[in-house]
PDB file of C-alpha atoms in Angstrom:
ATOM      1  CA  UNK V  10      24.849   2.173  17.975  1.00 66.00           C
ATOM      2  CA  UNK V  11      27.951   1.622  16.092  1.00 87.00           C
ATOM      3  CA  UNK V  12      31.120  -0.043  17.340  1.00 91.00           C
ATOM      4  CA  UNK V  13      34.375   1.252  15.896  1.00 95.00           C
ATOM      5  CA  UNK V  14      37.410  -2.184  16.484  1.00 96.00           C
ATOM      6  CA  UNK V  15      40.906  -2.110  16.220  1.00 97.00           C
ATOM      7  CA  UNK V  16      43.838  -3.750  17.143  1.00 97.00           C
ATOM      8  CA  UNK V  17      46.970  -2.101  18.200  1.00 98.00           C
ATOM      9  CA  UNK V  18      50.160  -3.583  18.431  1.00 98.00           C
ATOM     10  CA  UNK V  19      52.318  -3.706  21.740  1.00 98.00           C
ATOM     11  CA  UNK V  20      55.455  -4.913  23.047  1.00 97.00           C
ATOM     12  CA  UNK V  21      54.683  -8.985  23.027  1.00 96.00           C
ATOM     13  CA  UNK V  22      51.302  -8.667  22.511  1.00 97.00           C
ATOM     14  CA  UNK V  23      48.474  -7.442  20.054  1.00 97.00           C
ATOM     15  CA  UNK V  24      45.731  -6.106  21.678  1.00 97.00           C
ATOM     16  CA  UNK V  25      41.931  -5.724  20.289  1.00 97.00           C
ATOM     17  CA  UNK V  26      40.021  -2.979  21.697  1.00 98.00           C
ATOM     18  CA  UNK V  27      36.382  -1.002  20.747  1.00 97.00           C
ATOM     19  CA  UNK V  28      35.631   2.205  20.336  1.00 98.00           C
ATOM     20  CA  UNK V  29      31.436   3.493  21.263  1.00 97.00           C
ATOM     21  CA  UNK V  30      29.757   6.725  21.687  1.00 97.00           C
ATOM     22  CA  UNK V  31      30.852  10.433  21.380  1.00 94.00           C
ATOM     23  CA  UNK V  32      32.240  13.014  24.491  1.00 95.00           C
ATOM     24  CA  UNK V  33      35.338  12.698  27.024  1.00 96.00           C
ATOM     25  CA  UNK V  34      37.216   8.922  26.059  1.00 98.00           C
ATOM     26  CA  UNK V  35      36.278   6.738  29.549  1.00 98.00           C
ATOM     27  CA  UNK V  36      38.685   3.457  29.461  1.00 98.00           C
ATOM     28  CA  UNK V  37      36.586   0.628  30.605  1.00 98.00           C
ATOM     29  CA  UNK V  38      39.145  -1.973  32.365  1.00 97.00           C
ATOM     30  CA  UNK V  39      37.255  -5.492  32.762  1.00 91.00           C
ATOM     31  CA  UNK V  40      38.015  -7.572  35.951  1.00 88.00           C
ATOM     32  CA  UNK V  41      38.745 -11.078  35.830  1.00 87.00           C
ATOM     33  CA  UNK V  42      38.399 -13.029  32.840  1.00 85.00           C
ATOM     34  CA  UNK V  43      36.496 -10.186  30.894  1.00 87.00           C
ATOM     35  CA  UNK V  44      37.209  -8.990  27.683  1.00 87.00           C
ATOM     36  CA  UNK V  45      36.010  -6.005  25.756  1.00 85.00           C
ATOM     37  CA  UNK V  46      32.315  -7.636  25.488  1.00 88.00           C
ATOM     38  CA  UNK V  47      31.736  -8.168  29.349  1.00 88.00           C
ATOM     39  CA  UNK V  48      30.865  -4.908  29.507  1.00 89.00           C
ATOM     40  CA  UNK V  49      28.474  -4.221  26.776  1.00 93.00           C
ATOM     41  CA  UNK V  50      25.126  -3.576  29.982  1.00 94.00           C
ATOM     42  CA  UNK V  51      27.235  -0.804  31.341  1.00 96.00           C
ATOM     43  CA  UNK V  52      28.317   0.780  27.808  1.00 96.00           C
ATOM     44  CA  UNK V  53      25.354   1.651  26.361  1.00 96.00           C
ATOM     45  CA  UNK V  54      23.903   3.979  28.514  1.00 96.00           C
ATOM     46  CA  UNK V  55      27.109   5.471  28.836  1.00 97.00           C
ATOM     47  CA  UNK V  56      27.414   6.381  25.241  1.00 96.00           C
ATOM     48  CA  UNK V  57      25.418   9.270  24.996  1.00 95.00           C
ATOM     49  CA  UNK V  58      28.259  11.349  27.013  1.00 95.00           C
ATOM     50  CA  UNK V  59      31.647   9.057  26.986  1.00 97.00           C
ATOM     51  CA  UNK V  60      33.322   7.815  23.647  1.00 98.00           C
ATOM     52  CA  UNK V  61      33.754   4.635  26.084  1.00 98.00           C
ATOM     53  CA  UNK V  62      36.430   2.500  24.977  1.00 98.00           C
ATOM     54  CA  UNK V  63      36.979  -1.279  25.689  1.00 98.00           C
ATOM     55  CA  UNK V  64      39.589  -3.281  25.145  1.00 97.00           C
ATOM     56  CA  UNK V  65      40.656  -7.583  25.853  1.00 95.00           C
ATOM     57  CA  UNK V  66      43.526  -7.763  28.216  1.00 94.00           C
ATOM     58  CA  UNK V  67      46.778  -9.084  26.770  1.00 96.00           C
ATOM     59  CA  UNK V  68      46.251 -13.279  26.578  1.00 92.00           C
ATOM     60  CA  UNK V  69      42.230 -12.644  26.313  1.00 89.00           C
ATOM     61  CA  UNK V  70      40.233 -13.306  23.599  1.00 91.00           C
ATOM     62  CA  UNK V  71      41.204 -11.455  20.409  1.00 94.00           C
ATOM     63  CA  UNK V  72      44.311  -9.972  22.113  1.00 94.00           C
ATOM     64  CA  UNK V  73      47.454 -12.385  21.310  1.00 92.00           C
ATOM     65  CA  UNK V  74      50.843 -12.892  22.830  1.00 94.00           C
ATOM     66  CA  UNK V  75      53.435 -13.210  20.974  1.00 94.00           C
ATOM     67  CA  UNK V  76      54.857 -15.816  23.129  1.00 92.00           C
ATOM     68  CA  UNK V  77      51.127 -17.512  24.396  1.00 86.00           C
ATOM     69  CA  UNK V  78      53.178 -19.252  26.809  1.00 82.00           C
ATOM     70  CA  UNK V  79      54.756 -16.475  28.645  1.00 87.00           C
ATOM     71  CA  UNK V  80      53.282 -14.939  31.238  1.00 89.00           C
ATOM     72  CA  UNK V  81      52.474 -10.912  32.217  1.00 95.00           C
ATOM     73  CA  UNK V  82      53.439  -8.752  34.612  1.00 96.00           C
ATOM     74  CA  UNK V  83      50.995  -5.573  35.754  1.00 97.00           C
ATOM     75  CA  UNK V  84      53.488  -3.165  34.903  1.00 97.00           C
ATOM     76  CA  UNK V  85      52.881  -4.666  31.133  1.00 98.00           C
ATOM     77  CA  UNK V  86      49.316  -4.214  31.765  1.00 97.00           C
ATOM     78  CA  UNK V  87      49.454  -0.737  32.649  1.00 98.00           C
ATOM     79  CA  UNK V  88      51.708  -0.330  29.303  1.00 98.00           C
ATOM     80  CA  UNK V  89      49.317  -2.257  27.178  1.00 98.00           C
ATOM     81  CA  UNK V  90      46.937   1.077  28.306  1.00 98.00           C
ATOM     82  CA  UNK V  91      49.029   3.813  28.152  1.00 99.00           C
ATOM     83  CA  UNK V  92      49.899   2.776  24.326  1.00 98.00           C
ATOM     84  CA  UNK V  93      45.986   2.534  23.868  1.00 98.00           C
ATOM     85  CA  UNK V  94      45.298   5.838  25.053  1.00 98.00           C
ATOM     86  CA  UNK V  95      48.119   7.822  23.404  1.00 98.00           C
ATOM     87  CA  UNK V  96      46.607   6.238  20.141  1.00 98.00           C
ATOM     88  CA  UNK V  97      43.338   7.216  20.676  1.00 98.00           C
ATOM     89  CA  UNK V  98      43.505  10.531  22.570  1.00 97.00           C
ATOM     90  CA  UNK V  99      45.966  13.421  22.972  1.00 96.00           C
ATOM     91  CA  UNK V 100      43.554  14.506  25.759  1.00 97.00           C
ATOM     92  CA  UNK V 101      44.004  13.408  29.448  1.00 98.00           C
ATOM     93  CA  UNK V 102      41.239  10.755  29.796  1.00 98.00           C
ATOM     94  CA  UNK V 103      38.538   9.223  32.371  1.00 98.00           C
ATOM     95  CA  UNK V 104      39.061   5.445  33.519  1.00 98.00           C
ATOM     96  CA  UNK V 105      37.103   3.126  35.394  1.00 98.00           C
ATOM     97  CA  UNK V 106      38.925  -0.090  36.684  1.00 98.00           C
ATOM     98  CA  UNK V 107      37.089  -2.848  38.048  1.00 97.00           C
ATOM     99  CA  UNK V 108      39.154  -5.346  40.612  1.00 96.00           C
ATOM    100  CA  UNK V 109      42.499  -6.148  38.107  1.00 97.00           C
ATOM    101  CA  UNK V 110      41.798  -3.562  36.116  1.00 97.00           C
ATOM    102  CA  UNK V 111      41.845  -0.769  38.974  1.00 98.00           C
ATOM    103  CA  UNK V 112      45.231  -2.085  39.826  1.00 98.00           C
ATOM    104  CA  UNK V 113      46.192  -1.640  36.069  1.00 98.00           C
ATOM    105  CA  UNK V 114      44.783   2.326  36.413  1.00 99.00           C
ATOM    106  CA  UNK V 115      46.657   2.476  39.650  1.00 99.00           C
ATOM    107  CA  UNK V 116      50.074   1.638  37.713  1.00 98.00           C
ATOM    108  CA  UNK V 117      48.985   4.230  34.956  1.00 99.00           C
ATOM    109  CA  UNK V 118      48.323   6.440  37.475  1.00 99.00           C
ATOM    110  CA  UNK V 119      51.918   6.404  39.148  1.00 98.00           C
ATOM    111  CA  UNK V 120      53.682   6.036  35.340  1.00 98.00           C
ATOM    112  CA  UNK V 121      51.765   8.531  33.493  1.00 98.00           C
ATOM    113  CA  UNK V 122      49.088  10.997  35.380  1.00 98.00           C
ATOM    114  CA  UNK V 123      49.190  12.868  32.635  1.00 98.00           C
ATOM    115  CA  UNK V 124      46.760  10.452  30.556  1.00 98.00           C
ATOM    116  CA  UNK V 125      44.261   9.829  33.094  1.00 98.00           C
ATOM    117  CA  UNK V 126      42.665  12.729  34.341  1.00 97.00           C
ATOM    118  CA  UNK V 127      40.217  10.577  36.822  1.00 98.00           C
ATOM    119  CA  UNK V 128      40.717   6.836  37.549  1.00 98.00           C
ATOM    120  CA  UNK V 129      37.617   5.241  39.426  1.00 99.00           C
ATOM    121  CA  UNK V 130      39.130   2.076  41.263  1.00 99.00           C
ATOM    122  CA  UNK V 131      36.650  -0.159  42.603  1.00 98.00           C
ATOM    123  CA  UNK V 132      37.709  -3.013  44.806  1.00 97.00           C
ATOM    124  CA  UNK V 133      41.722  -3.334  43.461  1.00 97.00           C
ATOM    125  CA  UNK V 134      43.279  -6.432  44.262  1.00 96.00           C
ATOM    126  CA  UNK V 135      45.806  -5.066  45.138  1.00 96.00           C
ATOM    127  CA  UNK V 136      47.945  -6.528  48.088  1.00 95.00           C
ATOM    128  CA  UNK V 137      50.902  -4.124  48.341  1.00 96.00           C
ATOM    129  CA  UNK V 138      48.153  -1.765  49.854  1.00 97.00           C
ATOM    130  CA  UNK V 139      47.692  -3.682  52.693  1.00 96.00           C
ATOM    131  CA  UNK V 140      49.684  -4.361  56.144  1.00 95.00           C
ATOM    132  CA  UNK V 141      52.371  -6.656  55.525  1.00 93.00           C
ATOM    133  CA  UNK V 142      50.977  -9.117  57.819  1.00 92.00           C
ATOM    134  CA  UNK V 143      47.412  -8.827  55.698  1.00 93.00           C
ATOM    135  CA  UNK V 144      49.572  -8.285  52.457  1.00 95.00           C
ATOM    136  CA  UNK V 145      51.419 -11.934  53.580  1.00 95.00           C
ATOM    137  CA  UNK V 146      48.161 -13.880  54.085  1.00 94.00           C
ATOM    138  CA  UNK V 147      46.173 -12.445  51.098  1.00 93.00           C
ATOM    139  CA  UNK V 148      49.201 -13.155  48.157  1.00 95.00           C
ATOM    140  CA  UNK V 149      49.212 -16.441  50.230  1.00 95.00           C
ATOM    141  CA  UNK V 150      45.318 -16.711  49.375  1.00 93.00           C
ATOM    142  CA  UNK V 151      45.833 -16.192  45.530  1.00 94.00           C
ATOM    143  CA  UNK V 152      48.640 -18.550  45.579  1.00 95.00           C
ATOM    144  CA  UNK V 153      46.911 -21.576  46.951  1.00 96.00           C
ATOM    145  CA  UNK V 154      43.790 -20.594  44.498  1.00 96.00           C
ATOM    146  CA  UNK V 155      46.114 -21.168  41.705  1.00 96.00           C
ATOM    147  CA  UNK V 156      47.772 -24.334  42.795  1.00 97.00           C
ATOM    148  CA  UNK V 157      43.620 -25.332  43.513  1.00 97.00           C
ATOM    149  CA  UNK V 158      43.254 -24.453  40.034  1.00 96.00           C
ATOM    150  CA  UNK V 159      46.351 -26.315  38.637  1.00 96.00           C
ATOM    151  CA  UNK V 160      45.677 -29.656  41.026  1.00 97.00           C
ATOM    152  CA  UNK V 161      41.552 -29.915  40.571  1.00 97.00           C
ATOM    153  CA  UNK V 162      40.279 -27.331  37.416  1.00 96.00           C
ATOM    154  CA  UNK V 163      38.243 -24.215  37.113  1.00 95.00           C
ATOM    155  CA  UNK V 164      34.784 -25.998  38.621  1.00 96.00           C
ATOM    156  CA  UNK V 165      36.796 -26.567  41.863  1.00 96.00           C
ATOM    157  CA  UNK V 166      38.064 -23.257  41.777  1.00 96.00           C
ATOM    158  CA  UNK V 167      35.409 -20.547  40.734  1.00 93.00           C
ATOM    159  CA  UNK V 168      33.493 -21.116  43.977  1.00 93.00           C
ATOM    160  CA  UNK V 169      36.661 -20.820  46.377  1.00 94.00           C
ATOM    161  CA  UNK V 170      37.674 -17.059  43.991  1.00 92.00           C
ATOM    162  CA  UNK V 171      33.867 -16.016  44.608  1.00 90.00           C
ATOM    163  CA  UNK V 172      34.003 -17.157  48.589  1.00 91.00           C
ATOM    164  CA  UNK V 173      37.545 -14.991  48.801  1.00 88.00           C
ATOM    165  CA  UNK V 174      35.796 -11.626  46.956  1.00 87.00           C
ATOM    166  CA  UNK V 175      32.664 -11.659  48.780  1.00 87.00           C
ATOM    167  CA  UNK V 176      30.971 -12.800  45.590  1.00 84.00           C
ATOM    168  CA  UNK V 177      27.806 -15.109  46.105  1.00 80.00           C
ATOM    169  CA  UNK V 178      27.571 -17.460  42.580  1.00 75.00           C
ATOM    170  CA  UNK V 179      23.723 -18.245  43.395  1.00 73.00           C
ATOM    171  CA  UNK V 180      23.144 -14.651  44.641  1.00 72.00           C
ATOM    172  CA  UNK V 181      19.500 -13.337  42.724  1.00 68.00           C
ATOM    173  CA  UNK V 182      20.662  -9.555  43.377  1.00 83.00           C
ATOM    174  CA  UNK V 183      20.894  -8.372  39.809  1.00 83.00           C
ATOM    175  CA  UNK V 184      19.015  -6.111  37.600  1.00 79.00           C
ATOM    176  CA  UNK V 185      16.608  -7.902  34.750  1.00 86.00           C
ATOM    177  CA  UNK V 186      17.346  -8.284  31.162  1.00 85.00           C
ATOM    178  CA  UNK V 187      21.261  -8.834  31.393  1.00 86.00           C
ATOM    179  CA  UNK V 188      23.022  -9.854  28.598  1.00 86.00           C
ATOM    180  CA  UNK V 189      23.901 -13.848  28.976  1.00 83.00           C
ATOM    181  CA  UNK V 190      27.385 -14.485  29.686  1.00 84.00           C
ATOM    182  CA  UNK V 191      27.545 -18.527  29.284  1.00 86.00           C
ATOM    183  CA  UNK V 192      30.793 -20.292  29.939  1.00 90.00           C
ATOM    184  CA  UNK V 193      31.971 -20.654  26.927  1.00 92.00           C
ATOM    185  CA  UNK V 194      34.697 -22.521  25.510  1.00 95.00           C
ATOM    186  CA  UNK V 195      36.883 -18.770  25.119  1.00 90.00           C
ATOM    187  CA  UNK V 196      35.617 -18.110  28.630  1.00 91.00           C
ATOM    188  CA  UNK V 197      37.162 -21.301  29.847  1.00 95.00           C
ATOM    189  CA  UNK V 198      40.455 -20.280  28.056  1.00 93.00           C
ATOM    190  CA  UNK V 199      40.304 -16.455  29.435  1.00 92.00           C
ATOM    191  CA  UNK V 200      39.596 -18.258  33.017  1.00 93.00           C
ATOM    192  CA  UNK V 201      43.049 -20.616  32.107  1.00 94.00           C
ATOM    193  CA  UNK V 202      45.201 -17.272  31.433  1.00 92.00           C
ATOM    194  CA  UNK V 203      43.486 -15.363  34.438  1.00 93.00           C
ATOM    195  CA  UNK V 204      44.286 -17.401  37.047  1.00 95.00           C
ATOM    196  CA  UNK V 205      47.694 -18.926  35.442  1.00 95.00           C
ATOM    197  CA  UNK V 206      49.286 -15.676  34.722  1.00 94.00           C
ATOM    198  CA  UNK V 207      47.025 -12.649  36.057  1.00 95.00           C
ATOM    199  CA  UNK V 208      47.234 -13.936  39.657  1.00 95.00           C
ATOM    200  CA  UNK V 209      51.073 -14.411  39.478  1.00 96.00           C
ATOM    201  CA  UNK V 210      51.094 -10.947  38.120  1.00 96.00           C
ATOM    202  CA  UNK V 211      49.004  -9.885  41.689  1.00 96.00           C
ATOM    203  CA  UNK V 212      50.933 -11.629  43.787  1.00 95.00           C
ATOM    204  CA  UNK V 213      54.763 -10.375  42.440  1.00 96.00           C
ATOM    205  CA  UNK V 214      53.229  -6.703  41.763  1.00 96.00           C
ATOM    206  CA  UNK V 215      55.433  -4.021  41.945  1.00 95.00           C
ATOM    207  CA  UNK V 216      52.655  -0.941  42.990  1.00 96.00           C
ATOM    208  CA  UNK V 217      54.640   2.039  44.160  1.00 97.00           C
ATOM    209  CA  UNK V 218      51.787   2.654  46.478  1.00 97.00           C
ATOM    210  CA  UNK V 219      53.496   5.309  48.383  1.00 97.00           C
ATOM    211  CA  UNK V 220      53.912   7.329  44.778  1.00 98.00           C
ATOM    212  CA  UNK V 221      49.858   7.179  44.696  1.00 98.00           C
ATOM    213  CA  UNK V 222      49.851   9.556  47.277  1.00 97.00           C
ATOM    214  CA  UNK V 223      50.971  12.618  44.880  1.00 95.00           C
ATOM    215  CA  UNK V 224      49.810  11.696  41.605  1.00 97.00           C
ATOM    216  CA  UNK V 225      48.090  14.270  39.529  1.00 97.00           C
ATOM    217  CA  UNK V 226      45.328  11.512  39.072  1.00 98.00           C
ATOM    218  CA  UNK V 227      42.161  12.345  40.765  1.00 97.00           C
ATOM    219  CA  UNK V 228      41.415   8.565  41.771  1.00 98.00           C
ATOM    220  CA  UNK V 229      38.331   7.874  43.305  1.00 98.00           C
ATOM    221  CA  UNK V 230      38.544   4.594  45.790  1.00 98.00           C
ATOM    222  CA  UNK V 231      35.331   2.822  45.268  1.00 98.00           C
ATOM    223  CA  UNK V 232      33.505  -0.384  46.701  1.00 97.00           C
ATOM    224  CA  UNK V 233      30.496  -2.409  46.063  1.00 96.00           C
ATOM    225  CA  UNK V 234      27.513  -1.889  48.775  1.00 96.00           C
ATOM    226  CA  UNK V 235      27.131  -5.717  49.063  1.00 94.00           C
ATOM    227  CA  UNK V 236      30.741  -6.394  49.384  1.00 94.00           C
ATOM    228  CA  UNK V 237      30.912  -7.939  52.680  1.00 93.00           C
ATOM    229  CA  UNK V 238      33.679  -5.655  54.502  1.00 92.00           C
ATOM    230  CA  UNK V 239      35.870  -8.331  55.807  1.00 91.00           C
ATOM    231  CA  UNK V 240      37.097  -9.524  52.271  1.00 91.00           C
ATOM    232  CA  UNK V 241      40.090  -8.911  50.670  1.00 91.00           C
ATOM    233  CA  UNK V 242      38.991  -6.942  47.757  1.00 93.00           C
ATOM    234  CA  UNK V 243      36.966  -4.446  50.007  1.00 95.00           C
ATOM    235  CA  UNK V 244      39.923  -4.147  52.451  1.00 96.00           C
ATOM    236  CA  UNK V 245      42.795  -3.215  49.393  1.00 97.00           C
ATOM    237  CA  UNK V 246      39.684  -0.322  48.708  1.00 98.00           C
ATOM    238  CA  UNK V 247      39.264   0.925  52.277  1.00 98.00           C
ATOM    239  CA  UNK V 248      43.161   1.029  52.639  1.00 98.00           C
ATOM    240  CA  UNK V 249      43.573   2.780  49.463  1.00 98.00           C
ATOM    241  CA  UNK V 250      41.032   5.319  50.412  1.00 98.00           C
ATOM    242  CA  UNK V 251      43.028   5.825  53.370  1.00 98.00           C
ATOM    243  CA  UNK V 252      46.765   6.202  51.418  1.00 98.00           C
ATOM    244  CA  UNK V 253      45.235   8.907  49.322  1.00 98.00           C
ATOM    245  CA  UNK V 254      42.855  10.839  52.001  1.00 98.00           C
ATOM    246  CA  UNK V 255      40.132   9.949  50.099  1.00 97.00           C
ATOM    247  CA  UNK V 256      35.994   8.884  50.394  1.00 97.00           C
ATOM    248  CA  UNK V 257      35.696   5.504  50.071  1.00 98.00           C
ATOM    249  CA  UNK V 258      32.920   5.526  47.780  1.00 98.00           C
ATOM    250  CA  UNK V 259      29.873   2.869  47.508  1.00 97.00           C
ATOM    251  CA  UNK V 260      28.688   1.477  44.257  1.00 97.00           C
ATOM    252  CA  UNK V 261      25.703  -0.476  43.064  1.00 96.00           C
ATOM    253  CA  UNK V 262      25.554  -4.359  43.613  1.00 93.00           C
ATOM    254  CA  UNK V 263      28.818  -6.060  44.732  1.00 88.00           C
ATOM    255  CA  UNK V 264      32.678  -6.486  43.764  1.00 91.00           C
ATOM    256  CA  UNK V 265      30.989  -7.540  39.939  1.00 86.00           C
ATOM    257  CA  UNK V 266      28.253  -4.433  40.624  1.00 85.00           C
ATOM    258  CA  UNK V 267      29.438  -3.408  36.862  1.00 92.00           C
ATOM    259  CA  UNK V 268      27.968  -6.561  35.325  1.00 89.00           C
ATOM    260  CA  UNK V 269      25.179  -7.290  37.933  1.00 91.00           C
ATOM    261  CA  UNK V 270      23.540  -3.890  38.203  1.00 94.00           C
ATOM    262  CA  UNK V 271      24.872  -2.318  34.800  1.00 95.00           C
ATOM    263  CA  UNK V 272      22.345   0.866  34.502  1.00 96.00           C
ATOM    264  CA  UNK V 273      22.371   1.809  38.167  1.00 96.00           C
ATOM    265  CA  UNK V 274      26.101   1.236  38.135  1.00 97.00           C
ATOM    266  CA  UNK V 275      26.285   3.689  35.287  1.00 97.00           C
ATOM    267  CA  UNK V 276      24.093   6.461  36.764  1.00 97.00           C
ATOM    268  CA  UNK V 277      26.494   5.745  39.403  1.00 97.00           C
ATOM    269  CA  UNK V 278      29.209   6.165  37.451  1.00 97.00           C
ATOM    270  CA  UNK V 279      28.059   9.331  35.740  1.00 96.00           C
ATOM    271  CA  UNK V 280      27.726  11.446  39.124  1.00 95.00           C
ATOM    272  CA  UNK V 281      30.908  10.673  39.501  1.00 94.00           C
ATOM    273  CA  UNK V 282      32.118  11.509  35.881  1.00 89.00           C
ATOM    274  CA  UNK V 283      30.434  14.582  34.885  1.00 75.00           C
ATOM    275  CA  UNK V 284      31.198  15.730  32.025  1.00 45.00           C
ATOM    276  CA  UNK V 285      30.602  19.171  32.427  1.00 51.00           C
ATOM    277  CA  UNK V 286      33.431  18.958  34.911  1.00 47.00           C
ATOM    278  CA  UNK V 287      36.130  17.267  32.129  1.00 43.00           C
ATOM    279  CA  UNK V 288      36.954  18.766  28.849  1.00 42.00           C
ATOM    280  CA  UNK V 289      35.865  16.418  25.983  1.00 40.00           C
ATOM    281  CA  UNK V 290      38.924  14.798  24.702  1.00 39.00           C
ATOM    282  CA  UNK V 291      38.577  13.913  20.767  1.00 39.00           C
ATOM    283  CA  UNK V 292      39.078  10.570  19.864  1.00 41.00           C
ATOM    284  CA  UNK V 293      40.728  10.626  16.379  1.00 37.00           C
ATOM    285  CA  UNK V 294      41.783   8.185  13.686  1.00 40.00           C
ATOM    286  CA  UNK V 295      44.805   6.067  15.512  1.00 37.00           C
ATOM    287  CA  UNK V 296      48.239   8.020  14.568  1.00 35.00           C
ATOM    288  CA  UNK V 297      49.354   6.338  11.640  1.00 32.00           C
ATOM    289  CA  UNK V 298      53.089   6.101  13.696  1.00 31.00           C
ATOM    290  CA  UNK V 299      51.270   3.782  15.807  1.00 32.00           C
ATOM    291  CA  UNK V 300      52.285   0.198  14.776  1.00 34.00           C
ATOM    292  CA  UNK V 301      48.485  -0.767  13.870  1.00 33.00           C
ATOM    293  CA  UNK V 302      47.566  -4.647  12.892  1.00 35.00           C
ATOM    294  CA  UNK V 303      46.798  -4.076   8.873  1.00 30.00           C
ATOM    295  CA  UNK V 304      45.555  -7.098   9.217  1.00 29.00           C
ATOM    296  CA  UNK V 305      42.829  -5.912  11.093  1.00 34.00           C
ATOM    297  CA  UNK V 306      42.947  -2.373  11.557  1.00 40.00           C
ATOM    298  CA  UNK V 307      39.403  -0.424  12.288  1.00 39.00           C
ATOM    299  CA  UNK V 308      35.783  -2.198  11.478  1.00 33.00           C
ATOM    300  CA  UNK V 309      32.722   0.176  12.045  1.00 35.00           C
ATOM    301  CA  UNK V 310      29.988  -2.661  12.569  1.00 32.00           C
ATOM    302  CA  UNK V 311      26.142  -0.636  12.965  1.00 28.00           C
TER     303      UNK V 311
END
C-alpha cells in the first residue's frame, strides 16, 4: 500500500498530513497526543473504499508552529482542516473524529457544512455541551489535570487523564497484533503540547453548540461500548446526541476503541460510511494556489 505525504501550509503553522487508498476522502482526526501514524490499525482496512487521509495536529510531530511557544485555539484546529480538505477535495467529504478531534469536526461542521458531508464524533470533549453546572466541574477537571501535569510530569498525570475518560491503562481488552505504540521521546513531546495547549484550547472553546442543531452535516454521535457512562467523555456524547435528535451510537472497545479494536472499529465504521450512499469525491494533486511546503511537498513511499 502506498502512502502519498505532504505538508500544507496554514496560518502559524505547517501541517504534515498522508494521503492512502482510493474512493470517497474520510478525514481521520487522532485524539490526544496522536499524529497521522496512530492510526495506521484502523487505515488499512479502510483503504480499499476511502482515500483515508491523516494528518499531525498543529504542534505534533512533523506539523510546526511558527511560534512553538504559542498556544492553539479549536477554532484554529477546525481551520487547520478546512484548508486540508479544500486542498485535497472539491467534493463534500466523510470525517471521523475521535475525542479532540470530534470537537475539531464539530467546529467544521458549524463553519463549513459544506465540506463534510458526514462527521462521526465519538466521545467529544467537549464541555460547552453539557449543563453549566456539569460544564463548570468538567473544564474544572481539565484544569487541575494540567496544573497536575505542570507541578508533578506526564507519569503523574497519564493515569489521573485515563481515570477521568473511563480509560483502564492495564485493561487486556484489545484485539491481537497491534502495531506498538512505545512512549517515545516525540510521544513525550506530543503529550507536553497536548496537555499544555490542547486542554486550554477545551476548556476556553468557543462551540456554537446551539448552531449544531441545523447544520447540513449529517453527524453521527458515537460512544465506545466499554466507556463507563458516568464519565465525562461519554456524557459530552449522550448530550450531543440529544442537541441534534440523534442515536447515540456504540462503537467497538472504549473512548481509544479506534486504536484498541482497529478492524472491528472499522467494520464499524464502514456500516456507518457506506459508500454506496456518498458520491466518491476525487482526491487530486493539491491546487498549486495552495501555499504548499516546497520543501517537502508530496512523497509516494510503497
Amino acid at each position: 500500500m502506498s502512502v502519498t505525504t505532504g505538508t500544507l501550509a496554514v496560518p502559524g503553522a505547517t501541517l504534515h498530513y498522508q494521503v492512502r487508498g482510493t474512493g470517497p476522502v474520510l478525514l481521520i482526526s487522532q485524539s490526544g497526543e496522536g499524529d497521522a501514524d496512530r492510526s495506521n490499525d484502523l487505515v488499512v482496512p479502510l483503504v480499499d473504499s476511502f482515500t483515508v487521509v491523516t494528518y499531525d495536529r498543529r504542534g505534533l510531530s512533523r506539523s510546526r508552529l511558527d511560534d512553538p511557544g504559542r498556544g492553539v485555539t479549536m477554532a484554529e484546529h477546525a481551520d487547520d482542516v478546512h484548508r486540508l480538505l479544500a486542498a485535497l477535495t472539491d467534493a463534500p467529504a466523510l470525517m471521523l473524529g475521535c475525542s479532540l478531534g470530534a470537537v475539531i469536526g464539530l467546529h467544521v461542521a458549524v463553519a463549513h457544512p459544506e465540506q463534510i458531508r458526514t462527521l462521526v464524533a465519538h466521545e467529544p470533549v467537549a464541555p460547552r455541551l453539557l449543563p453549566d453546572d456539569r460544564r463548570a466541574r468538567h473544564e474544572h477537571e481539565l484544569a487541575e489535570l494540567q496544573d497536575l501535569y505542570l507541578r508533578a510530569g506526564l507519569a503523574a498525570t497519564l493515569p489521573e487523564i485515563a481515570s477521568t475518560l473511563g480509560i483502564d491503562p492495564a485493561g487486556t481488552d484489545r484485539e491481537p497484533d497491534l502495531t506498538p505504540q512505545p512512549m517515545t521521546a516525540q510521544r513525550v513531546t506530543n503529550f507536553d503540547h497536548f496537555i499544555r495547549h490542547d486542554f486550554t484550547a477545551i476548556v476556553h472553546d468557543t462551540l456554537d453548540t446551539a448552531a449544531l442543531r441545523g447544520v447540513s452535516t449529517r453527524i453521527v454521535p458515537a460512544t465506545g461500548r466499554t466507556t463507563p457512562r458516568t464519565v465525562f467523555d461519554r456524557l459530552a456524547a449522550a448530550a450531543l446526541a440529544t442537541l441534534i435528535g440523534r442515536e447515540l451510537r456504540e462503537a467497538p472497545g472504549g473512548h481509544n476503541g479506534n486504536t484498541t479494536h482497529p478492524r472491528a472499529y472499522a467494520r464499524w465504521l464502514r456500516e456507518i460510511l457506506d459508500p454506496a450512499d456518498h458520491p466518491a469525491g476525487a482526491c487530486p494533486e493539491p491546487d498549486k494556489s495552495v501555499d504548499l511546503d516546497p520543501r517537502s511537498g508530496w512523497t509516494v513511499i510503497a
